[in-house]
Coordinates of C-alpha atoms in Angstrom, one line a residue:
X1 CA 0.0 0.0 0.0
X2 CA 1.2 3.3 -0.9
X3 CA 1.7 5.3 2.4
X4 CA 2.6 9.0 3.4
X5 CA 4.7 10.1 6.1
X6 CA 4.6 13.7 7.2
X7 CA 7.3 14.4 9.3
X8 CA 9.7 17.6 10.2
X9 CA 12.7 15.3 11.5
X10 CA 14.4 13.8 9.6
X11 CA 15.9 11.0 11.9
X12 CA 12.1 10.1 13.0
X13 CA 11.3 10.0 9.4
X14 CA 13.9 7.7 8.2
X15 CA 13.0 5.4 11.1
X16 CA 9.1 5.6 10.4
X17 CA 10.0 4.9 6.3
X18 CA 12.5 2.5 6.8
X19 CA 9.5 -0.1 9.2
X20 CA 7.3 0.7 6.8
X21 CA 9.2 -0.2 3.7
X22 CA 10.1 -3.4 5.7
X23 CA 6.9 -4.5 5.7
X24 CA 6.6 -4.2 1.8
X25 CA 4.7 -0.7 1.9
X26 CA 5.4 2.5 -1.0
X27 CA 6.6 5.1 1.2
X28 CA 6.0 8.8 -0.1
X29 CA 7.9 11.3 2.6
X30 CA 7.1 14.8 3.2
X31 CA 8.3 17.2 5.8
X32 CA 5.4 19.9 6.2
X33 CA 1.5 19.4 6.4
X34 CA 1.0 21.7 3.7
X35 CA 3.0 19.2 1.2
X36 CA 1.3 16.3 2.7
X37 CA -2.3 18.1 2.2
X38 CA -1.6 19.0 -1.5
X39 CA -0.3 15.3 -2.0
X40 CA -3.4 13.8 -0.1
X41 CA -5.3 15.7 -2.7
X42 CA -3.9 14.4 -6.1
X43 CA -6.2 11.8 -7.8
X44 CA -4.2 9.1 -6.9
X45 CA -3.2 10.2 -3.7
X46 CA -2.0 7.7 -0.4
X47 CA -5.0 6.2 1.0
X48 CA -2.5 6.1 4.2
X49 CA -0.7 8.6 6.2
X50 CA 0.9 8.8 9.3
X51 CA 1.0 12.3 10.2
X52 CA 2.9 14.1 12.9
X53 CA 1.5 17.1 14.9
X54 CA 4.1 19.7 15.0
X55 CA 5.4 20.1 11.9
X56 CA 6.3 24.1 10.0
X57 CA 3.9 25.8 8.0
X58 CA 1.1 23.8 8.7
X59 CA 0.6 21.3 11.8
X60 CA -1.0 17.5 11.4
X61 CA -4.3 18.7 13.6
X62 CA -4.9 21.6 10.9
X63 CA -4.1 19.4 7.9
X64 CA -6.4 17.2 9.0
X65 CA -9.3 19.2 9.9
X66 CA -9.0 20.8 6.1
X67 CA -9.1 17.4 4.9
X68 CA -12.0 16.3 6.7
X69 CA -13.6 19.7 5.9
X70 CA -13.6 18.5 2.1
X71 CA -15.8 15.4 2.8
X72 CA -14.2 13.7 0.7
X73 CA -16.2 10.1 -1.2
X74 CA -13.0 8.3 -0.5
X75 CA -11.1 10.0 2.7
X76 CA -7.5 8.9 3.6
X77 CA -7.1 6.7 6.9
X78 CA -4.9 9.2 9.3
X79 CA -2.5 8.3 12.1
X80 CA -1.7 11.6 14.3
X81 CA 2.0 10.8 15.6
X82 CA 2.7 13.1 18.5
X83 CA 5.2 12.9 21.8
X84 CA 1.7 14.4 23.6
X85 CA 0.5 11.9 26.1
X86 CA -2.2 13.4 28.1
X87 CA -6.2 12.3 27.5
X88 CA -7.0 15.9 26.4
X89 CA -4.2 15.7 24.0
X90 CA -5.3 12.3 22.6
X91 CA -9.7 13.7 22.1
X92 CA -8.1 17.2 20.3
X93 CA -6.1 14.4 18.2
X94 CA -9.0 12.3 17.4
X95 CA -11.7 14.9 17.3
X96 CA -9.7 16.9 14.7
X97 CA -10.5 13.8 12.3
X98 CA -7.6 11.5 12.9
X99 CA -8.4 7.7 12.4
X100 CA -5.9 6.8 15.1
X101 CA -3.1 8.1 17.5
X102 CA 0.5 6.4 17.5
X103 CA 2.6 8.2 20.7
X104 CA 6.5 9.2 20.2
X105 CA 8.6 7.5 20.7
X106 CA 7.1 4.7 19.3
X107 CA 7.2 1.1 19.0
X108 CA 8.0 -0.8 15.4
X109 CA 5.7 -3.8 16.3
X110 CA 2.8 -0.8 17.0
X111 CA 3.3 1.3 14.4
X112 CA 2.9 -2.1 11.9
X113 CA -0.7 -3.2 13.8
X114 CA -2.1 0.7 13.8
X115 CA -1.0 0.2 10.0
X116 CA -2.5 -3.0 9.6
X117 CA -5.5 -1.8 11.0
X118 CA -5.5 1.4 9.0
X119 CA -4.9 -0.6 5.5
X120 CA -8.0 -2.9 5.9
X121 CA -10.2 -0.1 6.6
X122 CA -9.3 1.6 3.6
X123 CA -10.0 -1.8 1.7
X124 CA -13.0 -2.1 2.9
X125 CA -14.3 1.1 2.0
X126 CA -12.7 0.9 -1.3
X127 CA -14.7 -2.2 -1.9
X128 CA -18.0 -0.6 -0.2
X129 CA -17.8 2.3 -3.1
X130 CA -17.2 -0.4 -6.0
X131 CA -20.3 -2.4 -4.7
X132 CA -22.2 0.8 -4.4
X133 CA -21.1 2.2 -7.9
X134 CA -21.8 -1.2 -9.2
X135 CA -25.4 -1.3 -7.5
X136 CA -25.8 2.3 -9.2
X137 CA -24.7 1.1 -12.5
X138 CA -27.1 -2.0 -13.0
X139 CA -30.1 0.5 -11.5
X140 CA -29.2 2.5 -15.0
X141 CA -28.1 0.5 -17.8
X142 CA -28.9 -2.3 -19.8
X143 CA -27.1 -5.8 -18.5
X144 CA -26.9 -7.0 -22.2
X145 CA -25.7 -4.2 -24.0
X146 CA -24.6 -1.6 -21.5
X147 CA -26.8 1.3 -22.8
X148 CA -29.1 3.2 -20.3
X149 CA -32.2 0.8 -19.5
X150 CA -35.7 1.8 -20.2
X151 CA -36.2 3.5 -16.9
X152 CA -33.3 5.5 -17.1
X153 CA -33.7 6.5 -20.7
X154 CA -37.4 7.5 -20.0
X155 CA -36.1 9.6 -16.8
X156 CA -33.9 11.1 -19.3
X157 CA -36.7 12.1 -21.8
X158 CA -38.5 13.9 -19.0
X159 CA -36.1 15.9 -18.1
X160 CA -35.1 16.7 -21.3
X161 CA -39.3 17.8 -21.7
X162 CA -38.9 19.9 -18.6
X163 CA -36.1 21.6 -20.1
X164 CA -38.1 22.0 -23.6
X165 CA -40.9 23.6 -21.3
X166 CA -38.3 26.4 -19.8
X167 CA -36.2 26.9 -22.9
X168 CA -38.4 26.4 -25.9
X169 CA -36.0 24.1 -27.7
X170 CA -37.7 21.1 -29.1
X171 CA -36.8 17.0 -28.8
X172 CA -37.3 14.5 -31.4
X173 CA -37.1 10.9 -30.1
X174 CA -36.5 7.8 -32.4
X175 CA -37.9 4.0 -31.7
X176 CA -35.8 2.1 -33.2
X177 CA -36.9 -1.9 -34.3
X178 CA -34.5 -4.6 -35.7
X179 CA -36.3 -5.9 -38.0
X180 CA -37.1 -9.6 -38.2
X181 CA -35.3 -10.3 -34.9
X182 CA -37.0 -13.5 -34.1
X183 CA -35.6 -15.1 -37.3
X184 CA -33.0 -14.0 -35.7
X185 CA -33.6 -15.8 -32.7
X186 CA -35.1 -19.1 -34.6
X187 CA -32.5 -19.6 -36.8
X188 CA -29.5 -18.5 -35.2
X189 CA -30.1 -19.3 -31.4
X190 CA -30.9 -16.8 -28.3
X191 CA -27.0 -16.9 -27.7
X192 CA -26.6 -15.1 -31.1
X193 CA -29.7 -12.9 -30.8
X194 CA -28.0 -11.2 -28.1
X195 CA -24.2 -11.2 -30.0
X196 CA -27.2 -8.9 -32.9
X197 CA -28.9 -6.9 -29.5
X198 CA -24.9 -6.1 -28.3
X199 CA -23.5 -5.2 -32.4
X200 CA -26.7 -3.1 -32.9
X201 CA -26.2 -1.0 -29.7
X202 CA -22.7 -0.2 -30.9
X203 CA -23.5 0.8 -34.2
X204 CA -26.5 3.5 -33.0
X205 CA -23.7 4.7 -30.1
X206 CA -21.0 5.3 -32.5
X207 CA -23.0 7.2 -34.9
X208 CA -24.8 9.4 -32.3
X209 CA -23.9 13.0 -31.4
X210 CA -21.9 13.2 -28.6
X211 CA -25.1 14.9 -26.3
X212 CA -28.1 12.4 -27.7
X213 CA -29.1 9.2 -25.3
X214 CA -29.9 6.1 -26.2
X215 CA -31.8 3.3 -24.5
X216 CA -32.9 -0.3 -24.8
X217 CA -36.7 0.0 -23.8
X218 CA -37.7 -3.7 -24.3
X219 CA -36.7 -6.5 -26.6
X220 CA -34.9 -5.7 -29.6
X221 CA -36.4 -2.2 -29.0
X222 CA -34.3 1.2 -28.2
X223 CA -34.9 5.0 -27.9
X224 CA -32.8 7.5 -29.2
X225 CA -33.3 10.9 -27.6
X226 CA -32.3 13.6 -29.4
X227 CA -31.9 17.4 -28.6
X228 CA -33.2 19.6 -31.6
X229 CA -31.3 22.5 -32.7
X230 CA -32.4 25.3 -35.0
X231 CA -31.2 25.5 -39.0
X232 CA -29.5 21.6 -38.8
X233 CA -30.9 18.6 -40.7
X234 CA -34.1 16.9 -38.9
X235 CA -33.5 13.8 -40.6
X236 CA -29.0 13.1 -40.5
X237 CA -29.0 11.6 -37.5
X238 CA -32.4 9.2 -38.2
X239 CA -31.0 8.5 -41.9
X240 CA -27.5 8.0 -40.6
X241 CA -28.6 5.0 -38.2
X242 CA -31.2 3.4 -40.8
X243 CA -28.1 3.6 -43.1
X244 CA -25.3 2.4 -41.4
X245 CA -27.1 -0.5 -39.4
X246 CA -27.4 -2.1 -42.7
X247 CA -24.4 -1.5 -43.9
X248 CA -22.9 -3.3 -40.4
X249 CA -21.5 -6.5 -40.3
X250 CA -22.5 -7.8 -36.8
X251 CA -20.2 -10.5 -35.5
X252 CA -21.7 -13.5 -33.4
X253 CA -21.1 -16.7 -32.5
X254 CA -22.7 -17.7 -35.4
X255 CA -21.0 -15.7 -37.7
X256 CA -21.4 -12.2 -39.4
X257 CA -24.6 -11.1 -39.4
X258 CA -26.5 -8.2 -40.9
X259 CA -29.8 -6.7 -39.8
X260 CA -31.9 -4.2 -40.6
X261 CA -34.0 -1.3 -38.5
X262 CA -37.1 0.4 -38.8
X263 CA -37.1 3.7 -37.1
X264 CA -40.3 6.0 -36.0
X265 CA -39.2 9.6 -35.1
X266 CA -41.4 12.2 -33.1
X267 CA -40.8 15.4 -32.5
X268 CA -42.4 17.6 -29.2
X269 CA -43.7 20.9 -28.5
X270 CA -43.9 22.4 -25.4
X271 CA -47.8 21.2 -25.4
X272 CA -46.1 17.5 -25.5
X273 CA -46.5 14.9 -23.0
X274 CA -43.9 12.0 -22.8
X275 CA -46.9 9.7 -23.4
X276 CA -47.6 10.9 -26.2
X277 CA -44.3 11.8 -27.9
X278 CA -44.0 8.1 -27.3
X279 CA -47.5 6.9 -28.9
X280 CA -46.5 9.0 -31.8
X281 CA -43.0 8.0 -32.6
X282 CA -44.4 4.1 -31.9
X283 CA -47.3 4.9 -34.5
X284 CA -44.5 6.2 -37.1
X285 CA -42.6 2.8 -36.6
X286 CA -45.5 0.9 -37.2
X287 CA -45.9 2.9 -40.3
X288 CA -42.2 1.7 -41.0
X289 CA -42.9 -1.9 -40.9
X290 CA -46.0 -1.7 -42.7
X291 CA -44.3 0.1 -45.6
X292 CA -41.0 -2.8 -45.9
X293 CA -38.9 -2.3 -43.1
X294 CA -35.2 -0.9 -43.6
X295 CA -36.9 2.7 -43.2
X296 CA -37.3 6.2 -41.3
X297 CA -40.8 7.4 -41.2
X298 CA -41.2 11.0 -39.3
X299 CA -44.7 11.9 -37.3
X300 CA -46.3 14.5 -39.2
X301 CA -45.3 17.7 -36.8
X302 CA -41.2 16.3 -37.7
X303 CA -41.7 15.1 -41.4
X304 CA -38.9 16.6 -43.7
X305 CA -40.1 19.6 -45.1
X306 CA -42.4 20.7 -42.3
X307 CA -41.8 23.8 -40.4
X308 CA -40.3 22.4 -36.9
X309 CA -36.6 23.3 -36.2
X310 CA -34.2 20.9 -37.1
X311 CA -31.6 18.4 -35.1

């Protein structure tokens, strides 16, 4: 584990590094609290510090009271090192936010446990935050394809309506249908449906703009979410997608594949609800497959040549 020592002398931090070194540690030395505070605060900063109270320019108690101050997601585990015995001494210590309290001068088999101690702590929490951000991710996106799921892609549409309703700038919204996916599935296998659901998802993220969304909403079903623009081209981004899912070779465990997709594109107004910017752009796809597949078909109030602003 990579630790920091702050220490002012220089025969207590030799001796402090030196143990700790020993015992297979990555030993980062600094003599004032103000270097140890700016190194805490690096990105990959020590998790680990043992931090001694009198030092110049800043003492341990302040550096660790503006470290604290930060509430920081990920805090370093701190060991206040002091010669200060008495109980009053050892509360300011720990109530200034020190994880523990090593006394000078002090003893090598101590200093290892207190280390010991501090190091599983920080794993712990390390692990806590990866379980939590893991949690956080599968509450958001898809577990097949790793776009947003359909109740995060939804949340995103109405907030994206709420904006439309303060700032007058429309959204269009794309449902967007491989077409024929059960052949896909009865000929092929489930195994290589999902290789299709996984090489489709890629193709629509790599050809959206970098500030459009896009979420699998059920099946072999997915939303684009699209902010609109004045004076640009309603139907390039829609076209684009149509065009260059077919032109995709979509490797499987069955082979390369190629698909097709029928997309319906609505467009709202401020009047819009979700509901029905949905019903609209599901009755444009329907339109879609009724007409051959392998198609864009735009609701009337986004049809090319109409007078609604462009993407």
């Amino acid at each position: 584990m990579r630790i920091l020592i702050a220490e002012d002398d220089a025969a207590s931090r030799l001796a402090l590094a030196g143990i700790l070194r020993k015992n297979g540690h990555d030993v980062l030395e600094t003599e004032t609290g103000s270097e140890a505070l700016a190194e805490f605060l690096k990105p990959d900063g020590p998790k680990l510090g043992v931090i001694d109270w009198m030092m110049p320019e800043m003492n341990g108690l302040e550096m660790i009271l503006k470290i604290r101050e930060l509430q920081l997601e990920n805090p370093p585990y701190l060991i206040i090192l002091t010669a200060r015995q008495g109980k009053a001494d050892i509360i300011a210590g720990l109530g200034s936010g020190a994880d523990d309290y090593l006394l000078k001068p002090f003893d090598p088999g101590e200093l290892f446990a207190r280390v010991e101690v501090g190091r599983r702590v920080v794993e712990m929490r390390e692990e806590l935050i990866k379980s939590r951000l893991a949690c956080e991710r599968q509450a958001i996106y898809d577990s097949l394809t790793g776009v947003l799921n359909r109740r995060a892609i939804l949340d995103h549409l109405h907030r994206e309506m709420k904006r439309l309703l303060r700032q007058g700038n429309p959204v269009a919204v794309g449902i967007c249908d491989i077409d024929h996916f059960k052949k896909v599935n009865d000929k092929f296998g489930h195994q290589a449906g999902d290789d299709v659901l996984m090489g489709f998802s890629r193709v629509l993220t790599e050809n959206l703009r970098e500030y459009d969304l896009l979420g699998r909403i059920g099946g072999e079903e997915f939303l684009v979410v699209a902010s609109m623009t004045p004076g640009a081209d309603l139907t390039a981004l829609f076209e684009r997608l149509c065009r260059k899912v077919s032109e995709s070779e979509i490797l499987t465990r069955a082979g390369s594949l190629r698909v097709t997709v029928s997309i319906g594109v609505a467009c709202a107004a401020s009047d819009t609800t979700v509901d029905e910017l949905i019903e609209k752009a599901d009755a444009a796809l329907y339109k879609a497959k009724e007409e051959g597949r392998n198609k864009v078909v735009y609701d009337r109030r986004c049809a090319p040549g109409s007078d609604q602003p462009g993407l």
